[in-house]
């Protein structure tokens, strides 16, 4: 768990460095393909995922095998009108949610990492598996933003 907690702490640093110097206009206009998301839309998704991850972790820690809330990314993007959101405000909200999650998970015992919740798509997930999934999700979308900003190309 310690390695993944370290990854949770490092992700905002990498994300902030990636976004340094990106204007609101660039964040709204550059996309990862003709039908792809813009930088601001991707960041909104990361922020919403951070919020739902926090809810899931809290549920696993407080309830016995809770049903974990789903996240419909398309619905969220339309409901919150991702395209029109502020890059800076979304990053700040993401950072606050991430800090809260890290603070919560820093107190988890070895036994608690094995507590489980039930996800409608993935089935039973331990808290540790949720942590691994969060770090994978972060990396996936950081790479997406790097490609969108033409800072990297898909290698595979």
PDB file of C-alpha atoms in Angstrom:
ATOM      1  CA  UNK A   1       0.000   0.000   0.000  1.00  0.00           C
ATOM      2  CA  UNK A   2       2.824   2.419   0.759  1.00  0.00           C
ATOM      3  CA  UNK A   3       3.995   2.440  -2.870  1.00  0.00           C
ATOM      4  CA  UNK A   4       0.527   3.240  -4.135  1.00  0.00           C
ATOM      5  CA  UNK A   5       0.043   5.923  -1.499  1.00  0.00           C
ATOM      6  CA  UNK A   6       3.287   7.446  -2.717  1.00  0.00           C
ATOM      7  CA  UNK A   7       1.885   7.387  -6.257  1.00  0.00           C
ATOM      8  CA  UNK A   8      -1.257   9.169  -5.024  1.00  0.00           C
ATOM      9  CA  UNK A   9       0.959  11.912  -3.588  1.00  0.00           C
ATOM     10  CA  UNK A  10       3.069  12.232  -6.740  1.00  0.00           C
ATOM     11  CA  UNK A  11       0.266  12.363  -9.291  1.00  0.00           C
ATOM     12  CA  UNK A  12      -0.772  15.963  -8.515  1.00  0.00           C
ATOM     13  CA  UNK A  13       2.860  17.069  -8.855  1.00  0.00           C
ATOM     14  CA  UNK A  14       3.174  15.488 -12.306  1.00  0.00           C
ATOM     15  CA  UNK A  15      -0.218  16.797 -13.362  1.00  0.00           C
ATOM     16  CA  UNK A  16       0.596  20.332 -12.227  1.00  0.00           C
ATOM     17  CA  UNK A  17       3.887  20.242 -14.142  1.00  0.00           C
ATOM     18  CA  UNK A  18       2.095  19.020 -17.272  1.00  0.00           C
ATOM     19  CA  UNK A  19      -0.459  21.821 -17.041  1.00  0.00           C
ATOM     20  CA  UNK A  20       2.072  24.592 -16.317  1.00  0.00           C
ATOM     21  CA  UNK A  21       1.698  27.306 -18.893  1.00  0.00           C
ATOM     22  CA  UNK A  22      -1.426  25.795 -20.467  1.00  0.00           C
ATOM     23  CA  UNK A  23      -3.959  28.553 -21.049  1.00  0.00           C
ATOM     24  CA  UNK A  24      -7.677  28.140 -20.486  1.00  0.00           C
ATOM     25  CA  UNK A  25      -8.137  28.515 -24.252  1.00  0.00           C
ATOM     26  CA  UNK A  26      -5.637  25.731 -25.015  1.00  0.00           C
ATOM     27  CA  UNK A  27      -7.212  23.537 -22.356  1.00  0.00           C
ATOM     28  CA  UNK A  28     -10.603  23.904 -24.021  1.00  0.00           C
ATOM     29  CA  UNK A  29      -9.518  23.653 -27.662  1.00  0.00           C
ATOM     30  CA  UNK A  30      -6.855  20.923 -27.788  1.00  0.00           C
ATOM     31  CA  UNK A  31      -8.316  17.399 -27.903  1.00  0.00           C
ATOM     32  CA  UNK A  32      -6.879  13.899 -28.073  1.00  0.00           C
ATOM     33  CA  UNK A  33      -8.655  13.265 -31.391  1.00  0.00           C
ATOM     34  CA  UNK A  34     -11.595  14.415 -33.501  1.00  0.00           C
ATOM     35  CA  UNK A  35     -14.147  13.079 -31.017  1.00  0.00           C
ATOM     36  CA  UNK A  36     -11.814  13.126 -28.032  1.00  0.00           C
ATOM     37  CA  UNK A  37     -11.774  15.056 -24.820  1.00  0.00           C
ATOM     38  CA  UNK A  38     -10.018  18.360 -24.343  1.00  0.00           C
ATOM     39  CA  UNK A  39      -7.497  18.890 -21.563  1.00  0.00           C
ATOM     40  CA  UNK A  40     -10.106  20.572 -19.360  1.00  0.00           C
ATOM     41  CA  UNK A  41     -12.600  17.761 -19.981  1.00  0.00           C
ATOM     42  CA  UNK A  42      -9.993  15.167 -19.047  1.00  0.00           C
ATOM     43  CA  UNK A  43      -9.114  17.092 -15.894  1.00  0.00           C
ATOM     44  CA  UNK A  44     -12.806  17.354 -14.970  1.00  0.00           C
ATOM     45  CA  UNK A  45     -13.054  13.584 -15.323  1.00  0.00           C
ATOM     46  CA  UNK A  46      -9.961  13.091 -13.149  1.00  0.00           C
ATOM     47  CA  UNK A  47     -11.482  15.404 -10.539  1.00  0.00           C
ATOM     48  CA  UNK A  48     -14.845  13.593 -10.575  1.00  0.00           C
ATOM     49  CA  UNK A  49     -13.049  10.260 -10.338  1.00  0.00           C
ATOM     50  CA  UNK A  50     -11.086  11.559  -7.343  1.00  0.00           C
ATOM     51  CA  UNK A  51     -14.348  12.494  -5.641  1.00  0.00           C
ATOM     52  CA  UNK A  52     -15.994   9.127  -6.302  1.00  0.00           C
ATOM     53  CA  UNK A  53     -12.833   7.293  -5.237  1.00  0.00           C
ATOM     54  CA  UNK A  54     -12.994   9.105  -1.920  1.00  0.00           C
ATOM     55  CA  UNK A  55     -16.640   8.081  -1.496  1.00  0.00           C
ATOM     56  CA  UNK A  56     -15.789   4.476  -2.355  1.00  0.00           C
ATOM     57  CA  UNK A  57     -12.888   4.347   0.107  1.00  0.00           C
ATOM     58  CA  UNK A  58     -15.009   5.817   2.893  1.00  0.00           C
ATOM     59  CA  UNK A  59     -17.789   3.312   2.169  1.00  0.00           C
ATOM     60  CA  UNK A  60     -15.419   0.366   2.279  1.00  0.00           C
ATOM     61  CA  UNK A  61     -13.982   1.560   5.584  1.00  0.00           C
ATOM     62  CA  UNK A  62     -17.324   2.215   7.273  1.00  0.00           C
ATOM     63  CA  UNK A  63     -19.766  -0.361   5.862  1.00  0.00           C
ATOM     64  CA  UNK A  64     -19.704  -4.118   5.459  1.00  0.00           C
ATOM     65  CA  UNK A  65     -19.322  -4.962   1.762  1.00  0.00           C
ATOM     66  CA  UNK A  66     -21.047  -1.797   0.527  1.00  0.00           C
ATOM     67  CA  UNK A  67     -22.271  -1.302  -3.014  1.00  0.00           C
ATOM     68  CA  UNK A  68     -19.780   1.156  -4.453  1.00  0.00           C
ATOM     69  CA  UNK A  69     -21.141   4.127  -6.374  1.00  0.00           C
ATOM     70  CA  UNK A  70     -20.740   4.016 -10.134  1.00  0.00           C
ATOM     71  CA  UNK A  71     -19.488   6.845 -12.261  1.00  0.00           C
ATOM     72  CA  UNK A  72     -21.015   7.449 -15.666  1.00  0.00           C
ATOM     73  CA  UNK A  73     -18.313   9.537 -17.349  1.00  0.00           C
ATOM     74  CA  UNK A  74     -20.475  10.617 -20.279  1.00  0.00           C
ATOM     75  CA  UNK A  75     -23.347  11.647 -18.023  1.00  0.00           C
ATOM     76  CA  UNK A  76     -20.980  13.559 -15.732  1.00  0.00           C
ATOM     77  CA  UNK A  77     -19.370  15.380 -18.653  1.00  0.00           C
ATOM     78  CA  UNK A  78     -22.749  16.530 -19.916  1.00  0.00           C
ATOM     79  CA  UNK A  79     -24.262  17.310 -16.534  1.00  0.00           C
ATOM     80  CA  UNK A  80     -21.276  19.384 -15.401  1.00  0.00           C
ATOM     81  CA  UNK A  81     -20.610  20.780 -18.894  1.00  0.00           C
ATOM     82  CA  UNK A  82     -16.946  19.818 -18.724  1.00  0.00           C
ATOM     83  CA  UNK A  83     -16.026  21.878 -21.798  1.00  0.00           C
ATOM     84  CA  UNK A  84     -16.840  25.150 -20.018  1.00  0.00           C
ATOM     85  CA  UNK A  85     -15.120  24.491 -16.705  1.00  0.00           C
ATOM     86  CA  UNK A  86     -12.104  26.395 -15.416  1.00  0.00           C
ATOM     87  CA  UNK A  87      -8.847  24.467 -15.655  1.00  0.00           C
ATOM     88  CA  UNK A  88      -7.477  26.115 -12.499  1.00  0.00           C
ATOM     89  CA  UNK A  89     -10.642  25.569 -10.459  1.00  0.00           C
ATOM     90  CA  UNK A  90     -10.870  21.917 -11.508  1.00  0.00           C
ATOM     91  CA  UNK A  91      -7.238  21.319 -10.581  1.00  0.00           C
ATOM     92  CA  UNK A  92      -7.764  22.923  -7.172  1.00  0.00           C
ATOM     93  CA  UNK A  93     -10.864  20.786  -6.536  1.00  0.00           C
ATOM     94  CA  UNK A  94      -8.983  17.669  -7.634  1.00  0.00           C
ATOM     95  CA  UNK A  95      -6.080  18.533  -5.347  1.00  0.00           C
ATOM     96  CA  UNK A  96      -8.381  19.023  -2.346  1.00  0.00           C
ATOM     97  CA  UNK A  97     -10.108  15.700  -2.982  1.00  0.00           C
ATOM     98  CA  UNK A  98      -6.770  13.928  -3.423  1.00  0.00           C
ATOM     99  CA  UNK A  99      -5.382  15.409  -0.194  1.00  0.00           C
ATOM    100  CA  UNK A 100      -8.448  14.195   1.676  1.00  0.00           C
ATOM    101  CA  UNK A 101      -8.108  10.697   0.194  1.00  0.00           C
ATOM    102  CA  UNK A 102      -4.412  10.474   1.058  1.00  0.00           C
ATOM    103  CA  UNK A 103      -5.081  11.629   4.625  1.00  0.00           C
ATOM    104  CA  UNK A 104      -7.797   8.986   4.970  1.00  0.00           C
ATOM    105  CA  UNK A 105      -5.706   6.168   3.534  1.00  0.00           C
ATOM    106  CA  UNK A 106      -2.608   7.024   5.594  1.00  0.00           C
ATOM    107  CA  UNK A 107      -4.494   5.802   8.669  1.00  0.00           C
ATOM    108  CA  UNK A 108      -5.567   2.437   7.210  1.00  0.00           C
ATOM    109  CA  UNK A 109      -4.360  -0.698   8.978  1.00  0.00           C
ATOM    110  CA  UNK A 110      -3.121  -3.866   7.257  1.00  0.00           C
ATOM    111  CA  UNK A 111      -6.430  -5.533   8.047  1.00  0.00           C
ATOM    112  CA  UNK A 112      -8.476  -2.653   6.647  1.00  0.00           C
ATOM    113  CA  UNK A 113      -6.717  -2.866   3.261  1.00  0.00           C
ATOM    114  CA  UNK A 114      -8.511  -6.187   2.818  1.00  0.00           C
ATOM    115  CA  UNK A 115     -12.004  -4.792   3.487  1.00  0.00           C
ATOM    116  CA  UNK A 116     -14.234  -5.121   0.437  1.00  0.00           C
ATOM    117  CA  UNK A 117     -16.886  -3.287  -1.466  1.00  0.00           C
ATOM    118  CA  UNK A 118     -18.966  -4.429  -4.417  1.00  0.00           C
ATOM    119  CA  UNK A 119     -18.748  -2.629  -7.744  1.00  0.00           C
ATOM    120  CA  UNK A 120     -21.491  -3.301 -10.308  1.00  0.00           C
ATOM    121  CA  UNK A 121     -18.968  -3.766 -13.138  1.00  0.00           C
ATOM    122  CA  UNK A 122     -15.892  -5.157 -11.382  1.00  0.00           C
ATOM    123  CA  UNK A 123     -17.471  -7.194  -8.613  1.00  0.00           C
ATOM    124  CA  UNK A 124     -15.779  -7.447  -5.243  1.00  0.00           C
ATOM    125  CA  UNK A 125     -12.896  -4.996  -4.686  1.00  0.00           C
ATOM    126  CA  UNK A 126     -10.654  -4.708  -1.661  1.00  0.00           C
ATOM    127  CA  UNK A 127      -9.577  -1.282  -0.529  1.00  0.00           C
ATOM    128  CA  UNK A 128      -6.063  -2.135  -1.741  1.00  0.00           C
ATOM    129  CA  UNK A 129      -7.408  -3.085  -5.186  1.00  0.00           C
ATOM    130  CA  UNK A 130      -9.284   0.211  -5.279  1.00  0.00           C
ATOM    131  CA  UNK A 131      -6.026   2.020  -4.502  1.00  0.00           C
ATOM    132  CA  UNK A 132      -4.267   0.204  -7.360  1.00  0.00           C
ATOM    133  CA  UNK A 133      -7.133   1.099  -9.708  1.00  0.00           C
ATOM    134  CA  UNK A 134      -6.934   4.784  -8.726  1.00  0.00           C
ATOM    135  CA  UNK A 135      -3.201   4.927  -9.518  1.00  0.00           C
ATOM    136  CA  UNK A 136      -3.754   3.191 -12.870  1.00  0.00           C
ATOM    137  CA  UNK A 137      -6.570   5.638 -13.690  1.00  0.00           C
ATOM    138  CA  UNK A 138      -4.318   8.600 -12.863  1.00  0.00           C
ATOM    139  CA  UNK A 139      -1.532   7.335 -15.113  1.00  0.00           C
ATOM    140  CA  UNK A 140      -3.944   6.623 -17.966  1.00  0.00           C
ATOM    141  CA  UNK A 141      -5.284  10.172 -18.007  1.00  0.00           C
ATOM    142  CA  UNK A 142      -1.939  11.862 -17.395  1.00  0.00           C
ATOM    143  CA  UNK A 143      -0.698  10.122 -20.539  1.00  0.00           C
ATOM    144  CA  UNK A 144      -3.855  11.284 -22.349  1.00  0.00           C
ATOM    145  CA  UNK A 145      -3.199  14.906 -21.354  1.00  0.00           C
ATOM    146  CA  UNK A 146       0.461  14.629 -22.445  1.00  0.00           C
ATOM    147  CA  UNK A 147      -0.648  13.418 -25.887  1.00  0.00           C
ATOM    148  CA  UNK A 148      -3.354  16.092 -26.117  1.00  0.00           C
ATOM    149  CA  UNK A 149      -0.752  18.793 -25.439  1.00  0.00           C
ATOM    150  CA  UNK A 150       1.547  17.243 -28.065  1.00  0.00           C
ATOM    151  CA  UNK A 151       4.156  16.556 -25.384  1.00  0.00           C
ATOM    152  CA  UNK A 152       4.253  12.839 -26.122  1.00  0.00           C
ATOM    153  CA  UNK A 153       3.101  10.371 -28.700  1.00  0.00           C
ATOM    154  CA  UNK A 154       1.530   6.985 -28.239  1.00  0.00           C
ATOM    155  CA  UNK A 155       4.419   4.502 -28.369  1.00  0.00           C
ATOM    156  CA  UNK A 156       2.404   1.314 -28.637  1.00  0.00           C
TER     157      UNK A 156
END
